Amino acid sequence: MTKITLGEESYTCQLNESVLDTLIREDVDISYACQKGTCHSCLIRSVDQAPPELAQKGLKDTQKRQNYFLACQCFPEQDMQLKLPEQSEIFSQGTVVVNEMLNHNTLLLKIECQDIQEYFAGQFVNLQREDGLIRSYSIANVPKQDGILEFHIRRLPDGKFSEWLHDEIKVGDNIAVSEPQGHCFYIPEQADQGLLLIGTGTGLAPLAGILEDALKQGHTGPVMLFHGSREVKDLYRIDELREFAQKYDNFSYFPCVSSETASEGFIAGRADKAAVAHMQDWKGWRVFLCGHPDMVSSMKMEAFMQGVSMKDIYTDAFVSAA
Ligand SMILES: Cc1cc2nc3c(=O)[nH]c(=O)nc-3n(C[C@H](O)[C@H](O)[C@H](O)COP(=O)(O)OP(=O)(O)OC[C@H]3O[C@@H](n4cnc5c(N)ncnc54)[C@H](O)[C@@H]3O)c2cc1C
């Protein structure tokens, strides 16, 4: 057992209990979401000693130097003195400038945030509500120096954050936006490499940005996008993506629906299965997998087994807070 101190209070961290688990158990008001080390919303700082290395995985070098770490990934080896980061250290102020529906359950939200100009399409940010609730959302557009970030938000039944965004937030409202993070984005090297993009639901958000980035940067290799949902009405941007496929000879778009018989122009079945059936030789391809965590982890394994190098597999699993 170890002791963690936050401000004036001290808590006992049980064996195999993370710092986040302890603080939640003790009813401490701390931000968190995925609890898997992905979203970084439980970032906290050790003020007296370097935190365990594993708890700093994925953080920037500058954050590591300042002893920031992820509370959900930290199993203390000795007593620790902690400090919660200031709101201004983590978040910038954004303003909603567009709020419209992409389909019956997907919202297009554009947030202007002049402090965030440098990012890669496909990275994600954490959005924070005034009461402190945080969720991660992927950036769907390439930077255009206008400070506008685009998000695709799927409404989940009883989803605390997504329902709030769908039902309550409006143009002109302010919202806190964290720094962009994550490694799922396009790098303009090996322009003739095949790019395979597979996404479910709003997994299209990071993929749409990656696609735009790759095509606009003159990627010459084949680019294939498999976007899957249950029904045609759950897909979105179909016409736009079809136009893209007309415009760019090297781009092919495969909209897939898993619970309907195929109507013309659509593939019946799941996007990941359709991609596996379509791909002949995976060797040398770069693969991007975004959306449902089960699809992402099973396709990561599949791509590797098919001969794709691990360094060429980029993933964005939409792990949930629940
Ligand atoms: C790196 C990252 C990027 C993300 N990018 C996006 C994005 O671009 N667009 C987007 O819409 N979401 C994205 N998400 C998911 C998002 O962060 C939230 O988890 C999601 O909006 C649900 O939050 P909520 O508060 O509405 O639901 P919660 O209140 O957290 O959950 C409500 C209920 O929905 C269930 N649930 C939660 N997530 C899912 C899910 N994905 N599928 C099915 N059931 C679920 C829960 O088990 C629970 O029963 C991303 C997540 C991560 C980690």
Tab-separated table of C-alpha atoms and ligand atoms in Angstrom:
chain	number	residue	atom	x	y	z
A	1	MET	CA	0.000	0.000	0.000
A	2	THR	CA	1.214	3.518	-0.778
A	3	LYS	CA	0.060	6.980	0.227
A	4	ILE	CA	-0.913	9.633	-2.302
A	5	THR	CA	-1.295	13.229	-1.232
A	6	LEU	CA	-3.318	15.783	-3.167
A	7	GLY	CA	-3.398	19.248	-1.645
A	8	GLU	CA	-4.126	18.845	2.075
A	9	GLU	CA	-5.615	15.356	1.795
A	10	SER	CA	-3.897	11.968	1.768
A	11	TYR	CA	-5.344	8.692	0.486
A	12	THR	CA	-4.242	5.090	0.647
A	13	CYS	CA	-3.638	3.422	-2.673
A	14	GLN	CA	-4.404	-0.279	-2.361
A	15	LEU	CA	-2.365	-3.003	-4.030
A	16	ASN	CA	-3.078	-3.122	-7.798
A	17	GLU	CA	-5.158	0.051	-7.569
A	18	SER	CA	-4.309	2.940	-9.893
A	19	VAL	CA	-4.062	6.528	-8.699
A	20	LEU	CA	-7.281	7.232	-10.632
A	21	ASP	CA	-9.107	4.286	-9.000
A	22	THR	CA	-8.073	5.553	-5.590
A	23	LEU	CA	-9.192	9.125	-6.275
A	24	ILE	CA	-12.531	7.952	-7.700
A	25	ARG	CA	-13.063	5.647	-4.693
A	26	GLU	CA	-12.357	8.590	-2.398
A	27	ASP	CA	-14.827	10.828	-4.317
A	28	VAL	CA	-12.155	13.270	-5.385
A	29	ASP	CA	-13.311	15.565	-8.205
A	30	ILE	CA	-10.946	14.492	-10.999
A	31	SER	CA	-11.440	14.481	-14.784
A	32	TYR	CA	-11.337	11.131	-16.521
A	33	ALA	CA	-12.946	9.352	-19.464
A	34	CYS	CA	-11.543	6.225	-21.141
A	35	GLN	CA	-9.500	4.884	-18.168
A	36	LYS	CA	-7.281	3.046	-20.638
A	37	GLY	CA	-4.478	5.549	-21.172
A	38	THR	CA	-5.869	6.719	-24.514
A	39	CYS	CA	-7.714	9.988	-23.904
A	40	HIS	CA	-5.219	11.615	-21.475
A	41	SER	CA	-8.044	13.375	-19.639
A	42	CYS	CA	-6.797	12.191	-16.218
A	43	LEU	CA	-3.448	13.957	-16.617
A	44	ILE	CA	-1.958	14.845	-13.229
A	45	ARG	CA	1.468	15.905	-11.950
A	46	SER	CA	3.801	14.490	-9.362
A	47	VAL	CA	5.463	17.288	-7.420
A	48	ASP	CA	8.032	15.314	-5.469
A	49	GLN	CA	9.399	12.547	-7.694
A	50	ALA	CA	9.435	11.058	-11.187
A	51	PRO	CA	6.307	8.953	-11.790
A	52	PRO	CA	6.578	5.344	-13.053
A	53	GLU	CA	7.654	5.303	-16.731
A	54	LEU	CA	4.603	3.323	-17.853
A	55	ALA	CA	2.288	6.027	-16.535
A	56	GLN	CA	3.903	8.554	-18.910
A	57	LYS	CA	3.532	6.467	-22.061
A	58	GLY	CA	2.303	8.599	-24.979
A	59	LEU	CA	2.929	11.952	-23.270
A	60	LYS	CA	5.036	14.681	-24.848
A	61	ASP	CA	8.651	14.936	-23.710
A	62	THR	CA	7.920	18.368	-22.231
A	63	GLN	CA	5.106	16.883	-20.126
A	64	LYS	CA	7.306	13.973	-19.022
A	65	ARG	CA	10.009	16.405	-17.915
A	66	GLN	CA	7.477	18.186	-15.709
A	67	ASN	CA	6.453	14.865	-14.113
A	68	TYR	CA	2.998	14.791	-15.651
A	69	PHE	CA	1.490	11.319	-15.867
A	70	LEU	CA	-1.797	9.521	-16.492
A	71	ALA	CA	-3.568	8.737	-13.229
A	72	CYS	CA	-5.339	5.709	-14.772
A	73	GLN	CA	-2.013	4.122	-15.746
A	74	CYS	CA	-0.124	4.809	-12.505
A	75	PHE	CA	0.274	2.082	-9.905
A	76	PRO	CA	2.473	3.882	-7.368
A	77	GLU	CA	5.625	2.160	-6.208
A	78	GLN	CA	6.139	4.657	-3.375
A	79	ASP	CA	4.290	7.522	-1.691
A	80	MET	CA	3.531	10.403	-4.075
A	81	GLN	CA	2.606	14.054	-3.701
A	82	LEU	CA	0.285	15.155	-6.521
A	83	LYS	CA	-1.086	18.337	-8.061
A	84	LEU	CA	-3.994	18.678	-10.467
A	85	PRO	CA	-3.130	20.774	-13.535
A	86	GLU	CA	-4.640	24.235	-13.890
A	87	GLN	CA	-7.508	24.401	-16.377
A	88	SER	CA	-5.495	26.865	-18.518
A	89	GLU	CA	-2.550	24.430	-18.734
A	90	ILE	CA	-4.722	21.866	-20.506
A	91	PHE	CA	-7.591	23.652	-22.243
A	92	SER	CA	-8.116	26.532	-24.650
A	93	GLN	CA	-11.388	28.316	-25.185
A	94	GLY	CA	-13.283	27.359	-28.348
A	95	THR	CA	-16.515	28.753	-29.838
A	96	VAL	CA	-19.059	26.711	-31.765
A	97	VAL	CA	-19.428	28.149	-35.286
A	98	VAL	CA	-21.333	25.377	-37.087
A	99	ASN	CA	-23.829	22.914	-35.651
A	100	GLU	CA	-25.750	20.844	-38.213
A	101	MET	CA	-26.730	17.227	-38.832
A	102	LEU	CA	-24.776	14.967	-41.216
A	103	ASN	CA	-27.439	12.242	-40.951
A	104	HIS	CA	-30.184	11.276	-38.510
A	105	ASN	CA	-27.771	10.662	-35.610
A	106	THR	CA	-24.479	12.342	-36.502
A	107	LEU	CA	-23.749	15.962	-35.746
A	108	LEU	CA	-21.227	18.103	-37.594
A	109	LEU	CA	-19.727	20.454	-35.045
A	110	LYS	CA	-17.218	23.124	-36.043
A	111	ILE	CA	-15.366	24.841	-33.244
A	112	GLU	CA	-13.191	27.879	-33.737
A	113	CYS	CA	-10.166	27.789	-31.504
A	114	GLN	CA	-7.453	30.237	-32.498
A	115	ASP	CA	-4.976	28.725	-30.003
A	116	ILE	CA	-5.000	25.430	-31.910
A	117	GLN	CA	-3.470	25.978	-35.335
A	118	GLU	CA	-0.995	23.142	-35.454
A	119	TYR	CA	-2.363	19.651	-35.690
A	120	PHE	CA	-2.764	16.755	-38.080
A	121	ALA	CA	-6.159	15.664	-39.373
A	122	GLY	CA	-6.954	12.398	-37.588
A	123	GLN	CA	-5.597	13.468	-34.193
A	124	PHE	CA	-8.117	13.944	-31.404
A	125	VAL	CA	-8.841	16.525	-28.722
A	126	ASN	CA	-10.696	16.338	-25.446
A	127	LEU	CA	-13.753	18.555	-25.187
A	128	GLN	CA	-14.829	19.597	-21.709
A	129	ARG	CA	-18.238	20.691	-20.489
A	130	GLU	CA	-18.568	23.366	-17.806
A	131	ASP	CA	-19.263	20.757	-15.121
A	132	GLY	CA	-15.908	19.100	-15.945
A	133	LEU	CA	-17.221	16.147	-17.992
A	134	ILE	CA	-14.706	15.267	-20.719
A	135	ARG	CA	-14.862	13.190	-23.904
A	136	SER	CA	-12.442	12.712	-26.809
A	137	TYR	CA	-13.357	13.541	-30.419
A	138	SER	CA	-11.313	13.147	-33.604
A	139	ILE	CA	-10.459	16.092	-35.830
A	140	ALA	CA	-11.995	15.564	-39.274
A	141	ASN	CA	-10.398	18.416	-41.201
A	142	VAL	CA	-6.907	19.466	-42.268
A	143	PRO	CA	-5.582	22.735	-40.784
A	144	LYS	CA	-6.505	25.767	-42.890
A	145	GLN	CA	-5.157	28.543	-40.646
A	146	ASP	CA	-8.677	29.692	-39.783
A	147	GLY	CA	-8.536	27.977	-36.381
A	148	ILE	CA	-11.606	25.857	-37.157
A	149	LEU	CA	-11.741	22.263	-35.994
A	150	GLU	CA	-14.372	19.924	-37.418
A	151	PHE	CA	-15.919	17.027	-35.503
A	152	HIS	CA	-18.481	14.305	-36.283
A	153	ILE	CA	-20.428	13.368	-33.165
A	154	ARG	CA	-22.642	10.312	-33.019
A	155	ARG	CA	-25.581	10.480	-30.628
A	156	LEU	CA	-25.482	7.535	-28.226
A	157	PRO	CA	-28.666	6.633	-26.340
A	158	ASP	CA	-28.208	7.975	-22.798
A	159	GLY	CA	-24.728	9.175	-23.738
A	160	LYS	CA	-23.966	11.969	-21.287
A	161	PHE	CA	-21.741	14.037	-23.529
A	162	SER	CA	-22.995	13.202	-27.016
A	163	GLU	CA	-26.630	13.900	-26.088
A	164	TRP	CA	-25.614	17.201	-24.552
A	165	LEU	CA	-23.770	18.162	-27.749
A	166	HIS	CA	-26.732	17.112	-29.908
A	167	ASP	CA	-29.482	18.665	-27.790
A	168	GLU	CA	-28.034	21.681	-26.082
A	169	ILE	CA	-24.926	23.193	-27.553
A	170	LYS	CA	-25.537	25.924	-30.132
A	171	VAL	CA	-23.642	28.295	-32.392
A	172	GLY	CA	-21.896	30.957	-30.311
A	173	ASP	CA	-21.491	28.758	-27.211
A	174	ASN	CA	-18.052	28.358	-25.682
A	175	ILE	CA	-16.444	24.999	-25.016
A	176	ALA	CA	-13.051	23.987	-23.636
A	177	VAL	CA	-10.746	22.208	-26.102
A	178	SER	CA	-7.519	20.399	-25.183
A	179	GLU	CA	-4.351	20.212	-27.247
A	180	PRO	CA	-4.535	17.773	-30.179
A	181	GLN	CA	-3.012	14.399	-29.467
A	182	GLY	CA	-2.684	10.906	-30.913
A	183	HIS	CA	-0.634	9.359	-33.684
A	184	CYS	CA	-3.275	8.356	-36.206
A	185	PHE	CA	-2.571	10.728	-39.100
A	186	TYR	CA	-1.061	10.856	-42.599
A	187	ILE	CA	2.678	11.345	-43.059
A	188	PRO	CA	3.664	12.431	-46.575
A	189	GLU	CA	6.336	9.883	-47.236
A	190	GLN	CA	6.259	6.916	-49.618
A	191	ALA	CA	3.651	8.613	-51.815
A	192	ASP	CA	3.197	5.446	-53.882
A	193	GLN	CA	2.312	3.237	-50.884
A	194	GLY	CA	-1.190	1.716	-50.794
A	195	LEU	CA	-3.418	3.243	-48.082
A	196	LEU	CA	-6.239	1.157	-46.640
A	197	LEU	CA	-8.740	3.107	-44.493
A	198	ILE	CA	-11.368	1.195	-42.530
A	199	GLY	CA	-13.851	2.922	-40.249
A	200	THR	CA	-17.143	2.279	-38.502
A	201	GLY	CA	-19.682	5.004	-37.694
A	202	THR	CA	-17.988	8.277	-36.798
A	203	GLY	CA	-14.685	6.459	-37.349
A	204	LEU	CA	-15.098	8.291	-40.653
A	205	ALA	CA	-14.145	11.548	-38.874
A	206	PRO	CA	-10.390	10.875	-38.565
A	207	LEU	CA	-10.397	8.943	-41.852
A	208	ALA	CA	-12.034	11.827	-43.762
A	209	GLY	CA	-9.256	14.116	-42.550
A	210	ILE	CA	-6.530	11.590	-43.338
A	211	LEU	CA	-8.011	11.021	-46.798
A	212	GLU	CA	-8.185	14.738	-47.584
A	213	ASP	CA	-4.641	15.225	-46.333
A	214	ALA	CA	-3.238	12.330	-48.394
A	215	LEU	CA	-5.008	13.264	-51.641
A	216	LYS	CA	-4.262	16.970	-51.349
A	217	GLN	CA	-0.600	16.215	-50.623
A	218	GLY	CA	-0.435	14.276	-53.896
A	219	HIS	CA	-0.444	10.699	-52.644
A	220	THR	CA	-0.105	8.576	-55.788
A	221	GLY	CA	-0.581	5.024	-54.448
A	222	PRO	CA	-4.038	3.407	-54.306
A	223	VAL	CA	-6.236	4.704	-51.479
A	224	MET	CA	-9.245	2.607	-50.421
A	225	LEU	CA	-11.860	3.661	-47.878
A	226	PHE	CA	-14.264	1.105	-46.376
A	227	HIS	CA	-16.873	2.877	-44.253
A	228	GLY	CA	-19.345	0.694	-42.403
A	229	SER	CA	-22.567	1.128	-40.481
A	230	ARG	CA	-25.649	-0.929	-39.766
A	231	GLU	CA	-27.941	0.757	-42.277
A	232	VAL	CA	-27.576	3.186	-45.181
A	233	LYS	CA	-29.186	5.930	-43.095
A	234	ASP	CA	-26.328	5.635	-40.575
A	235	LEU	CA	-23.679	6.376	-43.220
A	236	TYR	CA	-22.916	9.966	-44.181
A	237	ARG	CA	-20.962	12.039	-46.702
A	238	ILE	CA	-21.776	9.362	-49.299
A	239	ASP	CA	-22.177	11.759	-52.250
A	240	GLU	CA	-19.119	13.753	-51.303
A	241	LEU	CA	-16.959	10.622	-51.087
A	242	ARG	CA	-18.332	9.353	-54.402
A	243	GLU	CA	-17.373	12.686	-55.971
A	244	PHE	CA	-13.894	12.341	-54.484
A	245	ALA	CA	-13.637	8.888	-56.076
A	246	GLN	CA	-14.602	10.424	-59.455
A	247	LYS	CA	-12.061	13.186	-59.055
A	248	TYR	CA	-9.090	11.093	-57.894
A	249	ASP	CA	-8.317	8.026	-60.037
A	250	ASN	CA	-6.344	6.388	-57.231
A	251	PHE	CA	-9.183	6.642	-54.659
A	252	SER	CA	-11.934	4.028	-54.214
A	253	TYR	CA	-14.829	4.298	-51.768
A	254	PHE	CA	-16.755	1.310	-50.404
A	255	PRO	CA	-19.826	2.133	-48.279
A	256	CYS	CA	-20.854	-1.009	-46.353
A	257	VAL	CA	-24.036	-1.865	-44.446
A	258	SER	CA	-24.155	-4.812	-42.079
A	259	SER	CA	-27.881	-5.295	-41.435
A	260	GLU	CA	-29.447	-4.691	-44.835
A	261	THR	CA	-29.418	-6.544	-48.108
A	262	ALA	CA	-27.198	-4.645	-50.499
A	263	SER	CA	-28.863	-1.910	-52.491
A	264	GLU	CA	-27.086	-0.659	-55.576
A	265	GLY	CA	-23.834	1.105	-54.801
A	266	PHE	CA	-23.466	-0.441	-51.332
A	267	ILE	CA	-21.718	-3.553	-50.030
A	268	ALA	CA	-23.725	-5.849	-47.760
A	269	GLY	CA	-21.709	-6.806	-44.694
A	270	ARG	CA	-19.246	-5.275	-42.291
A	271	ALA	CA	-16.586	-2.876	-43.522
A	272	ASP	CA	-13.715	-4.925	-42.081
A	273	LYS	CA	-14.952	-8.167	-43.708
A	274	ALA	CA	-15.474	-6.352	-47.023
A	275	ALA	CA	-11.920	-5.019	-46.905
A	276	VAL	CA	-10.488	-8.466	-46.175
A	277	ALA	CA	-12.485	-9.938	-49.078
A	278	HIS	CA	-11.311	-7.173	-51.410
A	279	MET	CA	-7.608	-6.951	-50.530
A	280	GLN	CA	-5.275	-9.242	-52.486
A	281	ASP	CA	-1.777	-8.500	-51.285
A	282	TRP	CA	-1.486	-6.430	-48.120
A	283	LYS	CA	2.304	-6.334	-48.038
A	284	GLY	CA	3.702	-2.800	-48.141
A	285	TRP	CA	0.341	-1.139	-47.397
A	286	ARG	CA	-0.313	1.460	-44.724
A	287	VAL	CA	-3.487	0.736	-42.775
A	288	PHE	CA	-5.680	3.133	-40.766
A	289	LEU	CA	-8.366	1.675	-38.459
A	290	CYS	CA	-10.829	3.945	-36.673
A	291	GLY	CA	-14.003	3.521	-34.682
A	292	HIS	CA	-15.361	0.595	-32.691
A	293	PRO	CA	-12.612	-0.813	-30.423
A	294	ASP	CA	-13.415	-4.463	-31.289
A	295	MET	CA	-13.119	-3.809	-35.031
A	296	VAL	CA	-9.908	-1.869	-34.486
A	297	SER	CA	-8.212	-4.567	-32.420
A	298	SER	CA	-9.296	-7.491	-34.613
A	299	MET	CA	-8.312	-5.724	-37.851
A	300	LYS	CA	-4.985	-4.683	-36.384
A	301	MET	CA	-4.232	-8.351	-35.830
A	302	GLU	CA	-5.578	-9.297	-39.276
A	303	ALA	CA	-3.473	-6.653	-41.051
A	304	PHE	CA	-0.366	-7.817	-39.202
A	305	MET	CA	-1.081	-11.470	-40.020
A	306	GLN	CA	-1.550	-10.466	-43.673
A	307	GLY	CA	1.982	-9.055	-43.705
A	308	VAL	CA	1.526	-5.353	-42.903
A	309	SER	CA	4.370	-4.027	-40.790
A	310	MET	CA	3.241	-2.913	-37.283
A	311	LYS	CA	4.800	0.501	-37.929
A	312	ASP	CA	2.400	0.915	-40.865
A	313	ILE	CA	-0.750	0.263	-38.812
A	314	TYR	CA	-2.378	3.375	-37.339
A	315	THR	CA	-5.361	3.071	-35.041
A	316	ASP	CA	-7.915	5.250	-33.308
A	317	ALA	CA	-10.135	3.101	-31.090
A	318	PHE	CA	-13.160	4.976	-29.763
A	319	VAL	CA	-12.914	3.440	-26.308
A	320	SER	CA	-15.736	4.664	-24.117
A	321	ALA	CA	-15.827	5.958	-20.570
A	322	ALA	CA	-18.455	3.440	-19.492
B	1	LIG	C1	-9.434	8.776	-29.197
B	1	LIG	C2	-10.957	8.829	-29.295
B	1	LIG	C3	-11.554	9.482	-30.361
B	1	LIG	C4	-12.952	9.524	-30.452
B	1	LIG	N1	-13.515	10.173	-31.525
B	1	LIG	C5	-14.865	10.207	-31.646
B	1	LIG	C6	-15.482	10.883	-32.768
B	1	LIG	O1	-14.806	11.449	-33.647
B	1	LIG	N2	-16.843	10.876	-32.831
B	1	LIG	C7	-17.632	10.259	-31.881
B	1	LIG	O2	-18.874	10.298	-32.015
B	1	LIG	N3	-17.068	9.617	-30.812
B	1	LIG	C8	-15.714	9.600	-30.666
B	1	LIG	N4	-15.151	8.985	-29.572
B	1	LIG	C9	-16.033	8.450	-28.515
B	1	LIG	C10	-16.387	9.601	-27.523
B	1	LIG	O3	-15.217	9.994	-26.809
B	1	LIG	C11	-17.409	9.189	-26.470
B	1	LIG	O4	-17.003	7.983	-25.858
B	1	LIG	C12	-18.804	9.006	-27.050
B	1	LIG	O5	-19.254	10.228	-27.639
B	1	LIG	C13	-19.779	8.569	-25.948
B	1	LIG	O6	-19.774	9.511	-24.921
B	1	LIG	P1	-21.123	9.792	-24.089
B	1	LIG	O7	-20.737	10.619	-22.915
B	1	LIG	O8	-22.158	10.341	-24.995
B	1	LIG	O9	-21.584	8.351	-23.669
B	1	LIG	P2	-21.410	7.703	-22.198
B	1	LIG	O10	-22.294	8.439	-21.257
B	1	LIG	O11	-19.960	7.644	-21.896
B	1	LIG	O12	-21.953	6.247	-22.494
B	1	LIG	C14	-23.338	6.030	-22.699
B	1	LIG	C15	-23.640	4.607	-23.103
B	1	LIG	O13	-23.164	4.346	-24.419
B	1	LIG	C16	-22.275	3.234	-24.435
B	1	LIG	N5	-21.219	3.599	-25.365
B	1	LIG	C17	-20.212	4.464	-25.152
B	1	LIG	N6	-19.448	4.590	-26.271
B	1	LIG	C18	-20.011	3.767	-27.194
B	1	LIG	C19	-19.715	3.470	-28.535
B	1	LIG	N7	-18.648	4.032	-29.179
B	1	LIG	N8	-20.512	2.598	-29.212
B	1	LIG	C20	-21.576	2.050	-28.604
B	1	LIG	N9	-21.918	2.299	-27.322
B	1	LIG	C21	-21.143	3.136	-26.616
B	1	LIG	C22	-21.762	3.112	-23.052
B	1	LIG	O14	-21.394	1.773	-22.776
B	1	LIG	C23	-22.969	3.578	-22.240
B	1	LIG	O15	-23.873	2.532	-22.060
B	1	LIG	C24	-13.755	8.909	-29.467
B	1	LIG	C25	-13.140	8.258	-28.380
B	1	LIG	C26	-11.772	8.237	-28.289
B	1	LIG	C27	-11.127	7.540	-27.103
